[in-house]
Amino acid sequence: QVRLVESGGGLVQAGGSLRLSCAALVSRTIFSINNMVWYRQAPGKQRELVAYISRAGSTNYADSSVKGRFTISRDNAKNTVYLQMTSLKPEDTAIYYCKAVDDRGTNYWGQGTQVTVSS
């Protein structure tokens, strides 16, 4: 019913920027996408929450290390969430996943996009 398509990852030097996008393709219009969330998983580590945004635009950054550097936003008309990442550090290297939660509370995950920050 909902398929998430991520894009925007890649290789960047430390101090650089990337913008990730995640589009929720909804096959049935009766579904409403509520929270949209970005997670990341570094090699050998557990997946961790990075930030989330509600349908109304309220945001929360779970990791203090990204506050002030990452900005989450969304376009409800396009069912798309963005993660603008600036001042990237090598420790930001990870696979970044997006998750969408519909109005029934069902979670949908993207396939992940690799972000690699070189020092």
Short mmCIF file of N, CA, C and O in Angstrom, two decimals:
data_model
loop_
_atom_site.label_atom_id
_atom_site.label_comp_id
_atom_site.label_asym_id
_atom_site.label_seq_id
_atom_site.Cartn_x
_atom_site.Cartn_y
_atom_site.Cartn_z
N GLN A 1 0.81 -1.20 0.00
CA GLN A 1 0.00 0.00 0.00
C GLN A 1 0.85 1.26 0.00
O GLN A 1 0.46 2.28 -0.58
N VAL A 2 1.95 1.22 0.70
CA VAL A 2 2.87 2.36 0.75
C VAL A 2 4.27 1.87 0.42
O VAL A 2 4.75 0.93 1.04
N ARG A 3 4.89 2.50 -0.54
CA ARG A 3 6.28 2.17 -0.87
C ARG A 3 7.11 3.43 -0.71
O ARG A 3 6.73 4.50 -1.19
N LEU A 4 8.24 3.30 -0.03
CA LEU A 4 9.12 4.44 0.21
C LEU A 4 10.32 4.36 -0.73
O LEU A 4 10.98 3.33 -0.82
N VAL A 5 10.60 5.46 -1.38
CA VAL A 5 11.71 5.53 -2.32
C VAL A 5 12.66 6.61 -1.83
O VAL A 5 12.31 7.79 -1.80
N GLU A 6 13.87 6.19 -1.48
CA GLU A 6 14.87 7.10 -0.94
C GLU A 6 15.87 7.48 -2.01
O GLU A 6 16.16 6.69 -2.92
N SER A 7 16.45 8.66 -1.85
CA SER A 7 17.50 9.10 -2.77
C SER A 7 18.34 10.17 -2.08
O SER A 7 17.96 10.68 -1.03
N GLY A 8 19.48 10.46 -2.68
CA GLY A 8 20.30 11.57 -2.21
C GLY A 8 21.57 11.18 -1.49
O GLY A 8 22.39 12.04 -1.16
N GLY A 9 21.76 9.90 -1.20
CA GLY A 9 22.98 9.50 -0.53
C GLY A 9 24.18 9.57 -1.46
O GLY A 9 24.05 9.84 -2.65
N GLY A 10 25.36 9.37 -0.87
CA GLY A 10 26.57 9.39 -1.69
C GLY A 10 27.80 9.57 -0.85
O GLY A 10 27.77 9.43 0.38
N LEU A 11 28.88 9.88 -1.53
CA LEU A 11 30.18 10.10 -0.89
C LEU A 11 30.47 11.59 -0.85
O LEU A 11 30.35 12.28 -1.87
N VAL A 12 30.84 12.07 0.32
CA VAL A 12 31.12 13.50 0.49
C VAL A 12 32.29 13.66 1.45
O VAL A 12 32.51 12.80 2.32
N GLN A 13 33.03 14.73 1.28
CA GLN A 13 34.14 15.01 2.20
C GLN A 13 33.60 15.61 3.50
O GLN A 13 32.53 16.23 3.52
N ALA A 14 34.35 15.43 4.55
CA ALA A 14 33.98 16.03 5.84
C ALA A 14 33.78 17.54 5.67
O ALA A 14 34.55 18.20 4.96
N GLY A 15 32.72 18.03 6.30
CA GLY A 15 32.37 19.43 6.17
C GLY A 15 31.38 19.71 5.06
O GLY A 15 30.84 20.81 4.96
N GLY A 16 31.14 18.70 4.22
CA GLY A 16 30.22 18.86 3.11
C GLY A 16 28.77 18.67 3.51
O GLY A 16 28.45 18.49 4.68
N SER A 17 27.90 18.71 2.50
CA SER A 17 26.46 18.61 2.72
C SER A 17 25.83 17.61 1.78
O SER A 17 26.34 17.37 0.67
N LEU A 18 24.75 17.04 2.22
CA LEU A 18 23.92 16.17 1.40
C LEU A 18 22.46 16.40 1.78
O LEU A 18 22.17 16.77 2.92
N ARG A 19 21.57 16.16 0.82
CA ARG A 19 20.14 16.23 1.11
C ARG A 19 19.51 14.91 0.71
O ARG A 19 19.53 14.54 -0.47
N LEU A 20 18.96 14.24 1.70
CA LEU A 20 18.26 12.98 1.45
C LEU A 20 16.78 13.26 1.23
O LEU A 20 16.21 14.14 1.87
N SER A 21 16.19 12.46 0.36
CA SER A 21 14.76 12.55 0.11
C SER A 21 14.14 11.17 0.28
O SER A 21 14.79 10.16 -0.01
N CYS A 22 12.90 11.16 0.70
CA CYS A 22 12.18 9.90 0.82
C CYS A 22 10.72 10.17 0.43
O CYS A 22 10.02 10.89 1.14
N ALA A 23 10.32 9.59 -0.67
CA ALA A 23 8.96 9.78 -1.16
C ALA A 23 8.12 8.56 -0.83
O ALA A 23 8.53 7.43 -1.10
N ALA A 24 6.97 8.82 -0.23
CA ALA A 24 6.03 7.74 0.10
C ALA A 24 5.02 7.63 -1.03
O ALA A 24 4.21 8.55 -1.24
N LEU A 25 5.08 6.53 -1.75
CA LEU A 25 4.14 6.30 -2.86
C LEU A 25 2.96 5.52 -2.30
O LEU A 25 3.10 4.35 -1.94
N VAL A 26 1.82 6.17 -2.22
CA VAL A 26 0.65 5.59 -1.58
C VAL A 26 -0.31 5.11 -2.66
O VAL A 26 -0.76 5.89 -3.50
N SER A 27 -0.61 3.82 -2.59
CA SER A 27 -1.45 3.26 -3.65
C SER A 27 -2.93 3.47 -3.41
O SER A 27 -3.74 3.37 -4.32
N ARG A 28 -3.30 3.75 -2.17
CA ARG A 28 -4.70 3.99 -1.86
C ARG A 28 -4.84 5.34 -1.17
O ARG A 28 -4.23 5.58 -0.15
N THR A 29 -5.62 6.22 -1.69
CA THR A 29 -5.68 7.59 -1.19
C THR A 29 -6.31 7.70 0.19
O THR A 29 -6.24 8.73 0.83
N ILE A 30 -6.95 6.62 0.69
CA ILE A 30 -7.55 6.73 2.01
C ILE A 30 -6.50 6.68 3.10
O ILE A 30 -6.79 6.98 4.25
N PHE A 31 -5.26 6.30 2.75
CA PHE A 31 -4.22 6.26 3.76
C PHE A 31 -3.60 7.63 3.90
O PHE A 31 -3.26 8.29 2.93
N SER A 32 -3.42 8.06 5.14
CA SER A 32 -2.76 9.31 5.43
C SER A 32 -1.44 9.00 6.11
O SER A 32 -1.38 8.20 7.03
N ILE A 33 -0.40 9.65 5.66
CA ILE A 33 0.91 9.47 6.28
C ILE A 33 1.05 10.45 7.43
O ILE A 33 0.94 11.66 7.23
N ASN A 34 1.28 9.94 8.61
CA ASN A 34 1.45 10.80 9.78
C ASN A 34 2.94 11.09 10.00
O ASN A 34 3.53 11.83 9.24
N ASN A 35 3.54 10.49 11.00
CA ASN A 35 4.96 10.76 11.25
C ASN A 35 5.84 10.19 10.14
O ASN A 35 5.59 9.12 9.60
N MET A 36 6.89 10.93 9.82
CA MET A 36 7.94 10.43 8.93
C MET A 36 9.26 10.58 9.68
O MET A 36 9.49 11.58 10.36
N VAL A 37 10.07 9.56 9.59
CA VAL A 37 11.22 9.42 10.48
C VAL A 37 12.46 9.03 9.69
O VAL A 37 12.38 8.25 8.74
N TRP A 38 13.59 9.56 10.11
CA TRP A 38 14.88 9.13 9.58
C TRP A 38 15.64 8.37 10.66
O TRP A 38 15.73 8.83 11.80
N TYR A 39 16.19 7.23 10.28
CA TYR A 39 17.07 6.44 11.11
C TYR A 39 18.40 6.29 10.37
O TYR A 39 18.48 6.53 9.17
N ARG A 40 19.41 5.85 11.10
CA ARG A 40 20.65 5.49 10.44
C ARG A 40 21.28 4.31 11.17
O ARG A 40 21.05 4.08 12.35
N GLN A 41 22.07 3.58 10.40
CA GLN A 41 22.76 2.42 10.95
C GLN A 41 24.18 2.42 10.44
O GLN A 41 24.43 2.24 9.23
N ALA A 42 25.11 2.64 11.37
CA ALA A 42 26.52 2.62 11.03
C ALA A 42 27.03 1.18 11.06
O ALA A 42 26.43 0.32 11.72
N PRO A 43 28.13 0.90 10.39
CA PRO A 43 28.67 -0.46 10.38
C PRO A 43 28.92 -0.98 11.80
O PRO A 43 29.55 -0.31 12.61
N GLY A 44 28.40 -2.16 12.09
CA GLY A 44 28.61 -2.78 13.38
C GLY A 44 27.79 -2.21 14.52
O GLY A 44 27.99 -2.59 15.67
N LYS A 45 26.88 -1.30 14.19
CA LYS A 45 26.07 -0.67 15.24
C LYS A 45 24.59 -0.91 14.99
O LYS A 45 24.18 -1.27 13.89
N GLN A 46 23.80 -0.66 16.02
CA GLN A 46 22.36 -0.79 15.89
C GLN A 46 21.79 0.42 15.16
O GLN A 46 22.36 1.51 15.17
N ARG A 47 20.65 0.20 14.56
CA ARG A 47 19.94 1.31 13.91
C ARG A 47 19.51 2.30 14.98
O ARG A 47 18.99 1.91 16.04
N GLU A 48 19.70 3.59 14.70
CA GLU A 48 19.33 4.61 15.68
C GLU A 48 18.46 5.67 15.04
O GLU A 48 18.57 5.98 13.85
N LEU A 49 17.60 6.23 15.86
CA LEU A 49 16.71 7.29 15.41
C LEU A 49 17.52 8.57 15.23
O LEU A 49 18.33 8.92 16.08
N VAL A 50 17.28 9.26 14.13
CA VAL A 50 17.95 10.54 13.88
C VAL A 50 16.99 11.69 14.13
O VAL A 50 17.26 12.60 14.91
N ALA A 51 15.85 11.65 13.47
CA ALA A 51 14.89 12.75 13.60
C ALA A 51 13.54 12.30 13.07
O ALA A 51 13.46 11.40 12.24
N TYR A 52 12.49 12.96 13.56
CA TYR A 52 11.18 12.69 13.00
C TYR A 52 10.38 13.99 12.89
O TYR A 52 10.70 14.99 13.54
N ILE A 53 9.37 13.93 12.04
CA ILE A 53 8.53 15.09 11.81
C ILE A 53 7.09 14.63 11.70
O ILE A 53 6.79 13.63 11.03
N SER A 54 6.20 15.34 12.38
CA SER A 54 4.78 15.00 12.33
C SER A 54 4.16 15.58 11.06
O SER A 54 4.77 16.38 10.34
N ARG A 55 2.92 15.19 10.82
CA ARG A 55 2.23 15.71 9.64
C ARG A 55 2.06 17.23 9.75
O ARG A 55 2.10 17.93 8.75
N ALA A 56 1.92 17.71 10.99
CA ALA A 56 1.75 19.15 11.21
C ALA A 56 3.07 19.91 11.15
O ALA A 56 3.07 21.14 11.17
N GLY A 57 4.19 19.18 11.11
CA GLY A 57 5.48 19.85 10.98
C GLY A 57 6.29 19.94 12.25
O GLY A 57 7.37 20.54 12.26
N SER A 58 5.80 19.36 13.33
CA SER A 58 6.59 19.34 14.56
C SER A 58 7.77 18.40 14.40
O SER A 58 7.62 17.30 13.87
N THR A 59 8.92 18.84 14.86
CA THR A 59 10.14 18.05 14.66
C THR A 59 10.80 17.69 15.98
O THR A 59 10.61 18.36 17.00
N ASN A 60 11.58 16.63 15.92
CA ASN A 60 12.37 16.23 17.08
C ASN A 60 13.62 15.55 16.58
O ASN A 60 13.57 14.73 15.66
N TYR A 61 14.75 15.93 17.17
CA TYR A 61 16.03 15.35 16.81
C TYR A 61 16.51 14.50 17.97
O TYR A 61 16.83 15.03 19.04
N ALA A 62 16.54 13.22 17.79
CA ALA A 62 16.82 12.31 18.89
C ALA A 62 18.30 12.28 19.25
O ALA A 62 18.65 12.00 20.39
N ASP A 63 19.15 12.58 18.30
CA ASP A 63 20.58 12.50 18.53
C ASP A 63 21.13 13.90 18.65
O ASP A 63 21.10 14.67 17.71
N SER A 64 21.69 14.23 19.81
CA SER A 64 22.20 15.58 20.04
C SER A 64 23.35 15.92 19.10
O SER A 64 23.60 17.10 18.83
N SER A 65 24.01 14.90 18.59
CA SER A 65 25.16 15.17 17.72
C SER A 65 24.75 15.74 16.37
O SER A 65 25.59 16.29 15.66
N VAL A 66 23.46 15.62 16.00
CA VAL A 66 23.04 16.14 14.71
C VAL A 66 22.29 17.46 14.83
O VAL A 66 22.05 18.13 13.81
N LYS A 67 21.92 17.84 16.05
CA LYS A 67 21.21 19.11 16.22
C LYS A 67 22.07 20.26 15.75
O LYS A 67 23.25 20.35 16.06
N GLY A 68 21.47 21.13 14.98
CA GLY A 68 22.19 22.26 14.44
C GLY A 68 22.88 21.95 13.12
O GLY A 68 23.31 22.86 12.42
N ARG A 69 23.00 20.68 12.78
CA ARG A 69 23.63 20.30 11.52
C ARG A 69 22.64 19.67 10.55
O ARG A 69 22.76 19.84 9.34
N PHE A 70 21.67 18.93 11.08
CA PHE A 70 20.68 18.26 10.24
C PHE A 70 19.32 18.97 10.40
O PHE A 70 18.97 19.41 11.50
N THR A 71 18.59 19.02 9.32
CA THR A 71 17.25 19.60 9.36
C THR A 71 16.29 18.66 8.63
O THR A 71 16.51 18.33 7.46
N ILE A 72 15.24 18.27 9.34
CA ILE A 72 14.22 17.44 8.73
C ILE A 72 13.05 18.32 8.31
O ILE A 72 12.68 19.27 9.02
N SER A 73 12.49 18.02 7.16
CA SER A 73 11.34 18.78 6.67
C SER A 73 10.49 17.85 5.81
O SER A 73 10.92 16.72 5.50
N ARG A 74 9.32 18.30 5.44
CA ARG A 74 8.46 17.45 4.62
C ARG A 74 7.57 18.29 3.74
O ARG A 74 7.29 19.46 4.04
N ASP A 75 7.11 17.67 2.68
CA ASP A 75 6.14 18.27 1.77
C ASP A 75 4.95 17.32 1.75
O ASP A 75 5.01 16.24 1.15
N ASN A 76 3.88 17.69 2.44
CA ASN A 76 2.74 16.79 2.56
C ASN A 76 2.06 16.53 1.23
O ASN A 76 1.52 15.44 1.00
N ALA A 77 2.06 17.51 0.37
CA ALA A 77 1.43 17.33 -0.94
C ALA A 77 2.13 16.25 -1.75
O ALA A 77 1.51 15.57 -2.56
N LYS A 78 3.42 16.09 -1.50
CA LYS A 78 4.21 15.09 -2.23
C LYS A 78 4.49 13.86 -1.37
O LYS A 78 5.16 12.93 -1.83
N ASN A 79 3.99 13.85 -0.13
CA ASN A 79 4.29 12.74 0.80
C ASN A 79 5.79 12.46 0.84
O ASN A 79 6.23 11.30 0.79
N THR A 80 6.55 13.52 0.93
CA THR A 80 8.01 13.39 0.88
C THR A 80 8.63 14.03 2.11
O THR A 80 8.22 15.11 2.52
N VAL A 81 9.62 13.35 2.66
CA VAL A 81 10.39 13.87 3.78
C VAL A 81 11.82 14.07 3.32
O VAL A 81 12.33 13.32 2.49
N TYR A 82 12.44 15.10 3.85
CA TYR A 82 13.82 15.44 3.50
C TYR A 82 14.69 15.47 4.75
O TYR A 82 14.20 15.72 5.85
N LEU A 83 15.95 15.23 4.55
CA LEU A 83 16.92 15.40 5.62
C LEU A 83 18.10 16.16 5.02
O LEU A 83 18.89 15.60 4.25
N GLN A 84 18.17 17.43 5.38
CA GLN A 84 19.29 18.27 4.94
C GLN A 84 20.42 18.09 5.94
O GLN A 84 20.23 18.36 7.13
N MET A 85 21.55 17.64 5.47
CA MET A 85 22.69 17.36 6.35
C MET A 85 23.84 18.28 5.98
O MET A 85 24.27 18.29 4.82
N THR A 86 24.32 19.04 6.94
CA THR A 86 25.44 19.95 6.71
C THR A 86 26.55 19.65 7.70
O THR A 86 26.35 18.91 8.67
N SER A 87 27.72 20.22 7.44
CA SER A 87 28.89 20.01 8.31
C SER A 87 29.07 18.53 8.63
O SER A 87 29.27 18.15 9.78
N LEU A 88 29.00 17.72 7.61
CA LEU A 88 29.07 16.28 7.81
C LEU A 88 30.41 15.84 8.37
O LEU A 88 31.46 16.43 8.04
N LYS A 89 30.35 14.81 9.21
CA LYS A 89 31.53 14.27 9.86
C LYS A 89 31.66 12.79 9.48
O LYS A 89 30.68 12.14 9.15
N PRO A 90 32.87 12.25 9.57
CA PRO A 90 33.03 10.82 9.26
C PRO A 90 32.13 9.93 10.09
O PRO A 90 31.67 8.89 9.59
N GLU A 91 31.83 10.35 11.32
CA GLU A 91 30.95 9.51 12.16
C GLU A 91 29.49 9.55 11.72
O GLU A 91 28.67 8.82 12.27
N ASP A 92 29.17 10.37 10.74
CA ASP A 92 27.83 10.36 10.15
C ASP A 92 27.69 9.27 9.10
O ASP A 92 26.59 9.03 8.59
N THR A 93 28.79 8.62 8.77
CA THR A 93 28.75 7.55 7.79
C THR A 93 27.83 6.43 8.26
O THR A 93 27.98 5.91 9.37
N ALA A 94 26.85 6.10 7.43
CA ALA A 94 25.86 5.09 7.79
C ALA A 94 24.93 4.87 6.61
O ALA A 94 24.96 5.62 5.63
N ILE A 95 24.11 3.86 6.75
CA ILE A 95 22.97 3.72 5.85
C ILE A 95 21.81 4.45 6.51
O ILE A 95 21.51 4.19 7.69
N TYR A 96 21.20 5.33 5.76
CA TYR A 96 20.09 6.12 6.28
C TYR A 96 18.78 5.54 5.75
O TYR A 96 18.62 5.33 4.53
N TYR A 97 17.86 5.30 6.67
CA TYR A 97 16.57 4.71 6.34
C TYR A 97 15.46 5.70 6.71
O TYR A 97 15.53 6.36 7.74
N CYS A 98 14.43 5.73 5.90
CA CYS A 98 13.26 6.49 6.31
C CYS A 98 12.13 5.53 6.63
O CYS A 98 12.08 4.40 6.14
N LYS A 99 11.27 6.01 7.49
CA LYS A 99 10.10 5.25 7.90
C LYS A 99 8.89 6.17 7.86
O LYS A 99 8.98 7.33 8.26
N ALA A 100 7.80 5.65 7.38
CA ALA A 100 6.54 6.39 7.39
C ALA A 100 5.53 5.62 8.22
O ALA A 100 5.52 4.38 8.20
N VAL A 101 4.73 6.34 8.95
CA VAL A 101 3.69 5.75 9.78
C VAL A 101 2.35 6.24 9.27
O VAL A 101 2.12 7.47 9.22
N ASP A 102 1.46 5.32 8.90
CA ASP A 102 0.17 5.78 8.38
C ASP A 102 -0.83 5.98 9.51
O ASP A 102 -0.51 5.80 10.69
N ASP A 103 -2.04 6.38 9.15
CA ASP A 103 -3.02 6.73 10.16
C ASP A 103 -3.58 5.53 10.91
O ASP A 103 -4.36 5.70 11.86
N ARG A 104 -3.16 4.33 10.51
CA ARG A 104 -3.54 3.13 11.27
C ARG A 104 -2.42 2.70 12.20
O ARG A 104 -2.55 1.73 12.94
N GLY A 105 -1.28 3.42 12.14
CA GLY A 105 -0.14 3.05 12.96
C GLY A 105 0.79 2.04 12.32
O GLY A 105 1.72 1.54 12.96
N THR A 106 0.57 1.74 11.06
CA THR A 106 1.42 0.80 10.35
C THR A 106 2.70 1.48 9.90
O THR A 106 2.66 2.60 9.38
N ASN A 107 3.84 0.80 10.11
CA ASN A 107 5.14 1.34 9.72
C ASN A 107 5.54 0.82 8.34
O ASN A 107 5.34 -0.35 8.02
N TYR A 108 6.14 1.69 7.56
CA TYR A 108 6.69 1.33 6.26
C TYR A 108 8.12 1.84 6.22
O TYR A 108 8.40 2.95 6.65
N TRP A 109 9.01 0.98 5.67
CA TRP A 109 10.43 1.32 5.64
C TRP A 109 10.94 1.47 4.21
O TRP A 109 10.52 0.73 3.30
N GLY A 110 11.88 2.38 4.05
CA GLY A 110 12.58 2.51 2.79
C GLY A 110 13.71 1.50 2.72
O GLY A 110 14.02 0.81 3.70
N GLN A 111 14.36 1.44 1.57
CA GLN A 111 15.40 0.44 1.34
C GLN A 111 16.75 0.89 1.89
O GLN A 111 17.67 0.09 2.00
N GLY A 112 16.85 2.15 2.24
CA GLY A 112 18.10 2.67 2.78
C GLY A 112 18.94 3.31 1.70
O GLY A 112 18.92 2.90 0.54
N THR A 113 19.68 4.34 2.08
CA THR A 113 20.60 5.00 1.17
C THR A 113 21.92 5.23 1.91
O THR A 113 21.94 5.66 3.06
N GLN A 114 23.01 4.91 1.25
CA GLN A 114 24.33 4.97 1.87
C GLN A 114 24.86 6.39 1.87
O GLN A 114 24.87 7.07 0.83
N VAL A 115 25.31 6.82 3.03
CA VAL A 115 26.01 8.10 3.16
C VAL A 115 27.42 7.80 3.68
O VAL A 115 27.56 7.16 4.73
N THR A 116 28.41 8.22 2.95
CA THR A 116 29.79 8.01 3.34
C THR A 116 30.50 9.35 3.40
O THR A 116 30.49 10.10 2.41
N VAL A 117 31.09 9.65 4.56
CA VAL A 117 31.79 10.91 4.75
C VAL A 117 33.27 10.60 4.94
O VAL A 117 33.65 9.90 5.87
N SER A 118 34.08 11.11 4.04
CA SER A 118 35.52 10.85 4.11
C SER A 118 36.21 11.97 4.89
O SER A 118 35.79 13.13 4.86
N SER A 119 37.27 11.60 5.57
CA SER A 119 38.00 12.59 6.38
C SER A 119 39.08 13.28 5.58
O SER A 119 39.39 12.91 4.46
#
